[in-house]
Short mmCIF file of C-alpha atoms in Angstrom, two decimals:
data_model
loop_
_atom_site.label_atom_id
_atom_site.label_comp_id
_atom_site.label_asym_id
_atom_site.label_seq_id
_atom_site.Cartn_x
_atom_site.Cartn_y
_atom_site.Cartn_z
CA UNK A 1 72.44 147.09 107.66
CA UNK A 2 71.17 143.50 107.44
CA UNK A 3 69.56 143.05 104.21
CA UNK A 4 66.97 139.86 103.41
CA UNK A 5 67.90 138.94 99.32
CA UNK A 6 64.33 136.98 98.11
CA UNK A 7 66.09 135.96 94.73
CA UNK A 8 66.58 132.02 94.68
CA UNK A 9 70.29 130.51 94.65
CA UNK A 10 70.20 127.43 92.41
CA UNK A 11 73.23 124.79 92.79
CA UNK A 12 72.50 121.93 90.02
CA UNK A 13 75.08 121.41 87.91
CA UNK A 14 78.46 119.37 88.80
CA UNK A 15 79.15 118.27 85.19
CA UNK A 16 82.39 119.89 86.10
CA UNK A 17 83.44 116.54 88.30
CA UNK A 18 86.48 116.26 90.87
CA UNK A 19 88.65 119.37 90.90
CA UNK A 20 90.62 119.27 94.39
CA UNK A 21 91.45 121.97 96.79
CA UNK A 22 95.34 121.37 96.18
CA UNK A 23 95.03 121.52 92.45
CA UNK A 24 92.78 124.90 91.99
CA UNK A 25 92.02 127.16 94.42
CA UNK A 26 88.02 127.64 95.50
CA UNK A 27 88.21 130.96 93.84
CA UNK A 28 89.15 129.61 90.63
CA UNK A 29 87.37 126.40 90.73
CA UNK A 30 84.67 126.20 88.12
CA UNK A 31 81.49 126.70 89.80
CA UNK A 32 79.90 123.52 88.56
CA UNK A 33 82.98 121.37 89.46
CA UNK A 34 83.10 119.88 93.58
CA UNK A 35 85.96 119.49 96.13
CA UNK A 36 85.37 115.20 96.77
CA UNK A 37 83.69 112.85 94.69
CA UNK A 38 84.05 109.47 96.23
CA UNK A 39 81.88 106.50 94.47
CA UNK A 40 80.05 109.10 92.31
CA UNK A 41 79.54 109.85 88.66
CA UNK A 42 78.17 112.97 86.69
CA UNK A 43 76.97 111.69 83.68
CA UNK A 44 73.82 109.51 84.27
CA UNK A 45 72.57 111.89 83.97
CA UNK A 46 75.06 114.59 82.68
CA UNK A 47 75.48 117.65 85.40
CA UNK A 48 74.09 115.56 88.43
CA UNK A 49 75.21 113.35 91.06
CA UNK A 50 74.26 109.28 90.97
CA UNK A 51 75.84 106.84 92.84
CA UNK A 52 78.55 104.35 91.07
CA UNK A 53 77.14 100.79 89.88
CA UNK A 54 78.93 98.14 91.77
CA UNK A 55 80.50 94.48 91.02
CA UNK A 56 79.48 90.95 90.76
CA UNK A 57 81.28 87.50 91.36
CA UNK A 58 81.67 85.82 88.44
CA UNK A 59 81.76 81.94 88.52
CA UNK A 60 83.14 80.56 91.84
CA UNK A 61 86.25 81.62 93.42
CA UNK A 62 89.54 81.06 91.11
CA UNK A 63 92.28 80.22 93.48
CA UNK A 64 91.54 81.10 97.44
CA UNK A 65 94.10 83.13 98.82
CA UNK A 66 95.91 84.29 95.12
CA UNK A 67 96.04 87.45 93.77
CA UNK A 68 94.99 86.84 90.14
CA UNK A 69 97.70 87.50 87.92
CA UNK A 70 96.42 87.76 84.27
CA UNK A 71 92.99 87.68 83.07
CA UNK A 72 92.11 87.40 79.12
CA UNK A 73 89.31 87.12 77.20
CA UNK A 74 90.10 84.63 74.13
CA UNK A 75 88.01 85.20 71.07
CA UNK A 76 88.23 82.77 68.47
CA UNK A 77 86.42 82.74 64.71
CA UNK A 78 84.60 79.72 65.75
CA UNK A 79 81.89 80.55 68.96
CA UNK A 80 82.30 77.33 70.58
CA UNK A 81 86.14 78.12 71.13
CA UNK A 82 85.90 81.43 72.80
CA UNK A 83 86.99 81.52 76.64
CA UNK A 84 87.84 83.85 79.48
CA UNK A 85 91.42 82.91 81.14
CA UNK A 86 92.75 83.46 84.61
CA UNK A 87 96.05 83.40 86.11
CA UNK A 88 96.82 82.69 89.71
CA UNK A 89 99.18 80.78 91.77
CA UNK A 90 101.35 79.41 89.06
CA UNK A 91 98.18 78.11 86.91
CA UNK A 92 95.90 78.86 84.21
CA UNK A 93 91.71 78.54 84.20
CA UNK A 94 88.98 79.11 82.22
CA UNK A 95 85.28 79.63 83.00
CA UNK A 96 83.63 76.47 82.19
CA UNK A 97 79.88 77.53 82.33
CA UNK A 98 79.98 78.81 85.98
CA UNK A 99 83.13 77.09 87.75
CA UNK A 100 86.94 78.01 87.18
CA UNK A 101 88.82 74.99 85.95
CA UNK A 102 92.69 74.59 85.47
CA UNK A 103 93.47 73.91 82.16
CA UNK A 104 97.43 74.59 82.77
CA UNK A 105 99.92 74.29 85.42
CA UNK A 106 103.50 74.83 86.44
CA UNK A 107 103.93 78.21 85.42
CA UNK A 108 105.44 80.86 87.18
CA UNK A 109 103.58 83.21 89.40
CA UNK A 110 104.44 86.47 87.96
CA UNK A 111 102.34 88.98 86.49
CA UNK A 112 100.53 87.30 82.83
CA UNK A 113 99.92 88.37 80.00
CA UNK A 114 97.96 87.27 77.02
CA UNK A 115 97.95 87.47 73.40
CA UNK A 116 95.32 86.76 71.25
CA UNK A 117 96.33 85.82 67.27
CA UNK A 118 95.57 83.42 64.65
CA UNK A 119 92.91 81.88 66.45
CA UNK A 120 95.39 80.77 68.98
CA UNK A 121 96.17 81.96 72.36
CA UNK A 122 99.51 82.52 74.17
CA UNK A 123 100.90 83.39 77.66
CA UNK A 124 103.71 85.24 78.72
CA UNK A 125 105.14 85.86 82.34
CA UNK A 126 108.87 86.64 81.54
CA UNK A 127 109.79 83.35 83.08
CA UNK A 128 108.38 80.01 81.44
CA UNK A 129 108.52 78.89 77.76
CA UNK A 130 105.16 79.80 76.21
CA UNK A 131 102.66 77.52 75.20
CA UNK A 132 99.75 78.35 73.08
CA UNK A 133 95.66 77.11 72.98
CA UNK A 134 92.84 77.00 70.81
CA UNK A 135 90.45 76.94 73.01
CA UNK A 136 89.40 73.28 72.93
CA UNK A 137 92.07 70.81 72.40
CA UNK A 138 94.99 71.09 74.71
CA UNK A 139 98.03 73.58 75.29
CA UNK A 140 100.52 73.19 73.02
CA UNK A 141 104.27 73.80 73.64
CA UNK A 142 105.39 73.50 69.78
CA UNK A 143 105.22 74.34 66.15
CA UNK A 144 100.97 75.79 65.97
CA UNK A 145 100.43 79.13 64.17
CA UNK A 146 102.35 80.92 66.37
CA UNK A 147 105.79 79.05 66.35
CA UNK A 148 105.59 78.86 69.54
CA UNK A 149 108.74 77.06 70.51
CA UNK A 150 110.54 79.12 69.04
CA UNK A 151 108.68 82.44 70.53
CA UNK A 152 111.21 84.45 72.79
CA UNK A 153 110.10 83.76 76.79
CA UNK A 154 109.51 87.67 77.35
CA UNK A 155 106.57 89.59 79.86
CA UNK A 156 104.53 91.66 76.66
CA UNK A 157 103.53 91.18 73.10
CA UNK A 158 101.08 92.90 71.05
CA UNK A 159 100.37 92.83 66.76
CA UNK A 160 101.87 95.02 63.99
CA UNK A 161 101.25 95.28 60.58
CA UNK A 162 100.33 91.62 60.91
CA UNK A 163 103.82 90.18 62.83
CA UNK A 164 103.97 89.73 66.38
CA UNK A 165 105.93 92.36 68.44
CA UNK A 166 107.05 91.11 72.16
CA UNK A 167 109.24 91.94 74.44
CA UNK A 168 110.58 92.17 78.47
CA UNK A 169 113.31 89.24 77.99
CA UNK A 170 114.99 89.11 81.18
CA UNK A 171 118.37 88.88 79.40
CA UNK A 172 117.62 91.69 76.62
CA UNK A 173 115.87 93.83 78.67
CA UNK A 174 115.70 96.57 75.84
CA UNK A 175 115.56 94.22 72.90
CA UNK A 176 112.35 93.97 70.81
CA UNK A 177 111.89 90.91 69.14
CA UNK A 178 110.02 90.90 65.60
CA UNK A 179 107.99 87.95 64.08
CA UNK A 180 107.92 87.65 59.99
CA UNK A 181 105.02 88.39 58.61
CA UNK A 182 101.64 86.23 58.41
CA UNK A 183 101.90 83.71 56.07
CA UNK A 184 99.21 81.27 55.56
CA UNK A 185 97.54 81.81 58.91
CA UNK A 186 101.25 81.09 60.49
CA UNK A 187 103.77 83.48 61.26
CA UNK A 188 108.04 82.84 61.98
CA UNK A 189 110.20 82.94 65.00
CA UNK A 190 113.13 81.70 62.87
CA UNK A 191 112.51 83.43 59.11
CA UNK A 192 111.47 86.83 57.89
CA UNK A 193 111.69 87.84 61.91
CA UNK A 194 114.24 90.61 63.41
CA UNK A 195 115.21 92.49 66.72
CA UNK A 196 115.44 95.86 67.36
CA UNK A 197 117.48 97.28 69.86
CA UNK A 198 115.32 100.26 71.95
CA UNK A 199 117.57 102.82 72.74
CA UNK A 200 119.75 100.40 75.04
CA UNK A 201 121.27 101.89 78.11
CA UNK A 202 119.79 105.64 77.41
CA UNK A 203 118.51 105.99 80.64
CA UNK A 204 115.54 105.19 80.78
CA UNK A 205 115.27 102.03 82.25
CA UNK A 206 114.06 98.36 80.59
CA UNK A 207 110.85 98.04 78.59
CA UNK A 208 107.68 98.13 80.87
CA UNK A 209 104.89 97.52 78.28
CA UNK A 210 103.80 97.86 74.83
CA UNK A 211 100.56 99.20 73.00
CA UNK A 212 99.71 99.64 69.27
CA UNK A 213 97.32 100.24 67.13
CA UNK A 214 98.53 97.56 64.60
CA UNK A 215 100.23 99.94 62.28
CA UNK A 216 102.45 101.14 65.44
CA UNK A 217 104.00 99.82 68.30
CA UNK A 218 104.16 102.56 71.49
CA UNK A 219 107.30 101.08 73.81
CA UNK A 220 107.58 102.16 76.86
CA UNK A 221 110.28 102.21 79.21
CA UNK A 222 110.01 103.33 82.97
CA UNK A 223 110.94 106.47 81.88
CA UNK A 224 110.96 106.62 78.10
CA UNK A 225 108.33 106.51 75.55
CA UNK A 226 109.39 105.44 71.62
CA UNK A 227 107.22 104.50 68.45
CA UNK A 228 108.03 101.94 66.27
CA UNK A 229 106.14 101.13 62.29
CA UNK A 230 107.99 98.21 61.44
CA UNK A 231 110.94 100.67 59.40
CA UNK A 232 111.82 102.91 61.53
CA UNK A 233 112.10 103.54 65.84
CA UNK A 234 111.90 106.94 67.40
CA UNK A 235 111.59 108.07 70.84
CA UNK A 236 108.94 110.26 71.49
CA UNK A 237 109.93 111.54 75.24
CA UNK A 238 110.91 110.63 78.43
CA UNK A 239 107.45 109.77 80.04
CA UNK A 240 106.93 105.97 79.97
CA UNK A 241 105.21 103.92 82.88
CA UNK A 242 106.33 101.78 85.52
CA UNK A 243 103.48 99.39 85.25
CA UNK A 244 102.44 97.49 81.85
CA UNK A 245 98.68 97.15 83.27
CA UNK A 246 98.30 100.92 83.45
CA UNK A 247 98.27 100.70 79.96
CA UNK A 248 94.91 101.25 78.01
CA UNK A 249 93.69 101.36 74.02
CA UNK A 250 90.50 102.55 72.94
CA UNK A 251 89.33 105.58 70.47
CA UNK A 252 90.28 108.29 72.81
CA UNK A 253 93.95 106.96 72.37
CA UNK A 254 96.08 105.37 74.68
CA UNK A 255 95.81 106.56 78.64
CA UNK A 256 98.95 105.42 81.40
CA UNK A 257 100.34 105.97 84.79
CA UNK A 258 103.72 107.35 84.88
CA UNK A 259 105.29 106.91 87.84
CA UNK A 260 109.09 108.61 87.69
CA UNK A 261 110.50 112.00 87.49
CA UNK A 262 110.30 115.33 89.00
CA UNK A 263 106.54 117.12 89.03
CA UNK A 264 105.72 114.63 86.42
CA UNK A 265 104.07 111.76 88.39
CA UNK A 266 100.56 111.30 86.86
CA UNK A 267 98.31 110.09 84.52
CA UNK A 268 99.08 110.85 80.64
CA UNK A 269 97.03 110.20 77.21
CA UNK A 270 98.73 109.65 73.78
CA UNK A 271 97.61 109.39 70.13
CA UNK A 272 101.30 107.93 68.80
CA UNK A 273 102.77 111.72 70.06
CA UNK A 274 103.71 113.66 72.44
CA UNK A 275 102.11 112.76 75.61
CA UNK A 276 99.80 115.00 76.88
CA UNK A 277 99.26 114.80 81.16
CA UNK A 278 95.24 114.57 81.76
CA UNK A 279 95.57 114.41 85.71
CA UNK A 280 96.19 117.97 86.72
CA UNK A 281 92.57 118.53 88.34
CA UNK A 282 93.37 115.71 90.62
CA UNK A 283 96.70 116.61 92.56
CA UNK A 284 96.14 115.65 95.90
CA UNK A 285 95.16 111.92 95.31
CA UNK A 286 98.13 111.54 92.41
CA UNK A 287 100.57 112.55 95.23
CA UNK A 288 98.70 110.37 97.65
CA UNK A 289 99.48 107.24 95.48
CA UNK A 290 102.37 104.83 97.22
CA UNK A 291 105.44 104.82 95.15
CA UNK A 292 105.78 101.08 96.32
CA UNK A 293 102.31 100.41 94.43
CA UNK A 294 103.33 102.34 91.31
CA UNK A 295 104.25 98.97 89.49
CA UNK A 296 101.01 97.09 90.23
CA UNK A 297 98.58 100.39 89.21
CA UNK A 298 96.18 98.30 86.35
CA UNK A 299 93.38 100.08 83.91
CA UNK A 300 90.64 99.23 81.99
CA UNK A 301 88.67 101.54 79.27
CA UNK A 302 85.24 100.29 78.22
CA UNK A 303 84.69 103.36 75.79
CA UNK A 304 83.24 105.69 78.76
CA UNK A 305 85.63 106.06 81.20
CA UNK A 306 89.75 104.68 82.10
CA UNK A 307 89.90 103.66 85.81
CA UNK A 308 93.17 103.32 87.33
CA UNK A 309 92.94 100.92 90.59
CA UNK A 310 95.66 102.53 92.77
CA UNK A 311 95.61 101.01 96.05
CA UNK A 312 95.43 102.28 99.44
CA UNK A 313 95.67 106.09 99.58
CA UNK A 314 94.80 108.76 102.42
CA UNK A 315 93.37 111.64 101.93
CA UNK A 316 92.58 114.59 104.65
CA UNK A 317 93.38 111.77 107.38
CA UNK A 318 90.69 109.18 105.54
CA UNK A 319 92.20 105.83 104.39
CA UNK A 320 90.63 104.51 100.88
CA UNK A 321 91.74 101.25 100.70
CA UNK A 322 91.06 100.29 97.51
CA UNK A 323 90.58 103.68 95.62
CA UNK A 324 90.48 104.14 91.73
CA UNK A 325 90.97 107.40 90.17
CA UNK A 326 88.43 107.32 87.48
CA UNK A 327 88.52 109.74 84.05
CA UNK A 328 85.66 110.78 81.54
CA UNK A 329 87.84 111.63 78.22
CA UNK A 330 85.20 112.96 76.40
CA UNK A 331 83.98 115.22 79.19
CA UNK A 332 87.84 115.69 80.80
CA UNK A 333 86.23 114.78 84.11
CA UNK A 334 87.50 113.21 87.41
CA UNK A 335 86.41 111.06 89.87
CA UNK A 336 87.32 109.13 92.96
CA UNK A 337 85.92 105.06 93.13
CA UNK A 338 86.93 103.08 96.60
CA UNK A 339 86.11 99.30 95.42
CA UNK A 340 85.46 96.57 98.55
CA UNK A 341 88.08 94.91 96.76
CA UNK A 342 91.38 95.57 95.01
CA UNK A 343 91.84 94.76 91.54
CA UNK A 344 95.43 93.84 90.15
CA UNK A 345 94.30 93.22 86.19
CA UNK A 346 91.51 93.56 84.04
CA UNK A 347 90.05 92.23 80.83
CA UNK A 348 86.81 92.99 78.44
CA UNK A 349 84.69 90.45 78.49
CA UNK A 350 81.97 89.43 76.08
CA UNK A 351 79.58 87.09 78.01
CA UNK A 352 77.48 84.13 76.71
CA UNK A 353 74.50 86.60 75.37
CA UNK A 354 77.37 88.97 74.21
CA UNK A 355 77.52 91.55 76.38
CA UNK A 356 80.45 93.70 76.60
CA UNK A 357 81.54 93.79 80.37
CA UNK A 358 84.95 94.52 81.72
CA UNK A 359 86.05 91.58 84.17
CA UNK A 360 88.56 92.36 86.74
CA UNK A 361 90.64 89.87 88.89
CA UNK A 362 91.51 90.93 92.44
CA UNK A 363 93.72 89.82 95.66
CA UNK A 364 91.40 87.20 97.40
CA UNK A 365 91.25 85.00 94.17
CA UNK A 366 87.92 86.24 92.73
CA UNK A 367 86.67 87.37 88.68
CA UNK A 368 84.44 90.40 89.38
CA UNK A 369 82.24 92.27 86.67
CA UNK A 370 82.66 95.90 86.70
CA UNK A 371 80.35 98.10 87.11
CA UNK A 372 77.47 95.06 87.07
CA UNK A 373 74.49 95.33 90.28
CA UNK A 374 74.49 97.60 92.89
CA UNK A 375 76.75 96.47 95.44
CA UNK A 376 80.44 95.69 95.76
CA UNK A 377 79.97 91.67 95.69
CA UNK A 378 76.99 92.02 98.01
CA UNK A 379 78.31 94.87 99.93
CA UNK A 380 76.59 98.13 99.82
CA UNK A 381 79.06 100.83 98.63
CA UNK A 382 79.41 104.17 100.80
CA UNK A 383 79.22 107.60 98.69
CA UNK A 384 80.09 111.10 99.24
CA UNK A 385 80.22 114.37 97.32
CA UNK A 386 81.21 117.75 98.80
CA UNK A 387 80.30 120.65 96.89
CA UNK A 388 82.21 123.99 95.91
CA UNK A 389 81.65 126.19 98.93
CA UNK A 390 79.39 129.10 98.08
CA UNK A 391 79.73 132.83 99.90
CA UNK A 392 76.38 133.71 97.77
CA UNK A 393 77.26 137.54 97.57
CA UNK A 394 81.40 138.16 98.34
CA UNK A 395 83.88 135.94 100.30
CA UNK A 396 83.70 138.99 103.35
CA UNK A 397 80.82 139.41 104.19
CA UNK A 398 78.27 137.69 106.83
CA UNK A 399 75.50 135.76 105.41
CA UNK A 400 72.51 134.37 107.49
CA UNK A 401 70.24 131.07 105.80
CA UNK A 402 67.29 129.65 106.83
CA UNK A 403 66.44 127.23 105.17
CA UNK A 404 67.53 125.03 101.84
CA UNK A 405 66.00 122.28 99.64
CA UNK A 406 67.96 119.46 98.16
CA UNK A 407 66.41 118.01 95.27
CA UNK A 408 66.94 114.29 94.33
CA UNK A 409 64.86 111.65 91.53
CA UNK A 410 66.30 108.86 93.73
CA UNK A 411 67.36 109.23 97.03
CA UNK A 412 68.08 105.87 98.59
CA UNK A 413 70.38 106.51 101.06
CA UNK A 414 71.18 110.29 100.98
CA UNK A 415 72.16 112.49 103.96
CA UNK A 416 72.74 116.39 103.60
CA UNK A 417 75.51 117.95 105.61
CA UNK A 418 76.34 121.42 105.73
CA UNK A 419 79.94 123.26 106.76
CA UNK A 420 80.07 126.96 107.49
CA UNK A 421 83.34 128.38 107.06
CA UNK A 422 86.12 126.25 109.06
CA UNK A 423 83.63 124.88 111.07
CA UNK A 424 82.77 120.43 110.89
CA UNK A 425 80.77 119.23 108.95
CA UNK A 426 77.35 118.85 110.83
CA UNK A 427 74.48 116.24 109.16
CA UNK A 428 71.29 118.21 108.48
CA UNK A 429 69.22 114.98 108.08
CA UNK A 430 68.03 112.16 105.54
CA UNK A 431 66.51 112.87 101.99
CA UNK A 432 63.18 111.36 102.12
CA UNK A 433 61.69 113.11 99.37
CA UNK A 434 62.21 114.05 95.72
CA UNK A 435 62.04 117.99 96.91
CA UNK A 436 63.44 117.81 100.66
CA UNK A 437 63.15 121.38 102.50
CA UNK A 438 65.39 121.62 105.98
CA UNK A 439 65.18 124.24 108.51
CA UNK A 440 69.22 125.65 109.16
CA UNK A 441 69.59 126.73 112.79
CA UNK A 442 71.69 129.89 112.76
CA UNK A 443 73.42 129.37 109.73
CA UNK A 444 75.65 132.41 109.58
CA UNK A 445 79.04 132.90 107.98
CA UNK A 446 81.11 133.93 105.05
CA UNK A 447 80.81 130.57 103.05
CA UNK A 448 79.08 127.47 103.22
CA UNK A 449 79.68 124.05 101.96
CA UNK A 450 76.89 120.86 101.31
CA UNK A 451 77.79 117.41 100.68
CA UNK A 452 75.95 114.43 100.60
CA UNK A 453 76.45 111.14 102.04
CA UNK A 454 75.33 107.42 101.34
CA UNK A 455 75.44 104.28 102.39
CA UNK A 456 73.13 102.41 99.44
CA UNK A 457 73.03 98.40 98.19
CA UNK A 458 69.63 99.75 96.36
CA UNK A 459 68.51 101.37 93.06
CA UNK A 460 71.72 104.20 92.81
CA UNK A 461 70.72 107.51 94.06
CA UNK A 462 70.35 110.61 91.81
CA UNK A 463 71.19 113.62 93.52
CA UNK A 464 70.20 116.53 91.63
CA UNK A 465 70.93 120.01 93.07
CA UNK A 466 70.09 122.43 96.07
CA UNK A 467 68.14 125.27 96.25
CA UNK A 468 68.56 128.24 98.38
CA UNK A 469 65.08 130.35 98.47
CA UNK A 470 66.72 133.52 100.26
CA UNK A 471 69.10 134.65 102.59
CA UNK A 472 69.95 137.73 104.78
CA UNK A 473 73.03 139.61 103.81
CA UNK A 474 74.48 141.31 107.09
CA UNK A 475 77.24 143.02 105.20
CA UNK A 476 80.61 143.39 106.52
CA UNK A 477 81.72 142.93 109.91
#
């Protein structure tokens, strides 16, 4: 007999973020956790739904028609000297004011990669002999602080227990090369240096990238992981990355994409250890990721969040073409961002009032701040969340609802759609109003599932919860 329940059913908390349907099934997914979050984050505030902030140009276009290739911002102990630095098409810029100008050409048009030391800056791209700059006079190809004549042409260098550690020689693929110690604000390519050899020919492939906290060196192999302290090497495991740019250091540890071996694909976080896989709530968009994009998957951590730009993926027939899987460390949350445009590498940035920002350099030869205005470089950004489906009483039986109220502080943009059982999703109308009732025409079924929609260039929406006044339980059929 058909019985009408008067208690409310409240649905306003998704601090849980992205768990997908492949990775958990619905009747052990956290209640507070949803199915999709696409351009969506749960922590402003924590437990509800606001739109992602979006990106904005910065300076005028680098190099039309080049993916940017490196992107570095050079801090120096005098203000004047500091500079942001872009690779593209074989040459080197920096930001003068509000216009990209070359500053270096005739390199090669690899991947780049920076390294900032000394008060002098470096390239590397595997390919040409480094030069170094101070930020004001010109490039220099000899002799400077870092002997750089004399520093080995390789693709990644970072700092250790004040030498320089680099490596990716195309010749000595598993060789890393050690610089002496600082000495009077100069260190040695020649004296008090030293190689190591990294596990050669064990396996797991040639050295993809290096981190460190300067008292360690991580070195990672495609599919190898080791830890060097200046005395002694060890390998940790066998999970390393394809792609140097995955790469990412801040007090959480160190986050990466690994990219080879069986049921291992995914994204892992280290302190110096054991790595430890983070990316097991998000199954069905790891496995969506193209193998051929694995080596060009680049990161950035601003203290918040790691976003991995991962290219095109498709998920349930819908094509993100330039999707980022996004993760919370210190809540262990997930998310899904689709960017306008694709980014390739990133860099923090500290602007001219000194703002921290995160810069990122994409494939139509543009600098974009992250997460900076409300639109993808003028172009509003599309949202959607679906929500845990909800049977209310058990999974069996029939369940009849009338009406529901979504509940929103800002809600520029927003659409409610409902799903009942297998059914479409079918749009129940626009959010006008802070408390928003709709009528639901025969609503009956075992489960039911909201999302929202959005298509916003405004103030970011804040989508707060649902509320379900009462229902009629008909029992079992």
């Amino acid at each position: 007999m058909a019985q009408k329940i008067n208690q409310p059913i409240q649905i306003n908390d998704f601090s849980s973020g992205l768990i997908d349907n492949l990775s958990v099934s619905r009747f052990l997914t956290p209640n507070n956790a949803v199915n999709k979050a696409i351009n969506v984050v749960f922590n402003r505030p924590r437990g509800s739904v606001r739109q992602r902030l979006g990106t904005t140009k910065l300076g005028n276009t680098i190099s039309s028609g080049n993916t940017i290739l490196g992107l570095h911002n050079f801090r120096s102990s005098s203000s004047a000297n500091h500079q942001i630095i872009a690779a593209a098409g074989g040459n080197l810029y920096y930001l003068n004011s509000s216009t990209w100008t070359s500053t270096l050409t005739g390199l090669s048009t690899n991947k780049t990669r920076f390294l900032t030391y000394l008060d002098s800056v470096c390239f590397l791209d595997g390919a040409t002999a480094l030069q170094s700059w101070d930020g004001t006079s010109g490039w220099i190809a000899s002799a400077g602080p870092l002997d750089i004549s004399n520093f080995p042409i390789t693709k990644y260098a970072g700092l250790i227990n004040t030498r320089i550690a680099a490596a990716g020689n195309s010749t000595n693929p598993d060789t890393l090369y050690i610089s002496s110690l600082e000495a009077a604000n100069a260190i040695s390519w020649t004296s008090g240096n030293k190689t190591i050899r990294v596990y050669p020919n064990d396996g797991g492939g040639n050295i993809s990238g290096l981190a460190g906290n300067g008292r360690i060196i991580l070195v990672f192999k495609e599919r190898g992981l080791y830890r060097y302290d200046d005395t002694e090497l060890q390998r940790i495991g066998f999970v390393g990355t394809t792609s140097h740019e995955s790469i990412t250091t801040d007090d959480n540890g160190i986050t990466y994409f690994f990219g080879q071996g069986a049921n291992g694909v995914g994204f892992y976080m280290t302190d110096g250890g054991k790595p430890i896989k983070i990316s097991r709530p998000i199954v069905k968009y790891i496995e969506a990721i193209s193998p051929s994009f694995y080596s060009n998957i680049a990161a950035y951590a601003d203290g918040e969040k790691v976003e991995w730009s991962v290219g095109s993926i498709t998920i349930n027939g819908l094509v993100y073409t330039n999707a980022s899987l996004v993760y919370f460390p210190s809540d262990q949350t997930w998310m899904v961002f689709n960017r306008d445009d694709r980014f390739r590498v990133f860099s923090q940035y500290i602007d001219a009032s000194g703002n921290m920002k995160v810069t990122g350099g994409d494939t139509d030869g543009m600098a974009q701040t992250i997460n900076d205005g409300n639109t993808d470089n003028t172009v509003n950004i599309s949202s959607e969340c679906e929500f845990k489906p909800i049977t209310i009483t058990t999974s069996a039986q029939i369940k009849l609802l009338s009406e529901v109220f979504a509940l929103a502080t800002h809600f520029q943009g927003l659409q409610l759609h409902l799903k009942i059982d297998e059914k479409p999703f079918v749009l129940l109308g626009d959010i006008k109003n802070n408390v928003q009732n709709f009528t639901l025409n025969k609503a009956r079924g075992h489960k039911f599932q909201f999302k929202i929609t959005a298509i916003n260039g405004g103030e970011p929406f804040q989508f707060d919860g649902l509320e379900i006044p009462s229902f009629i339980n008909e029992g079992y059929e």
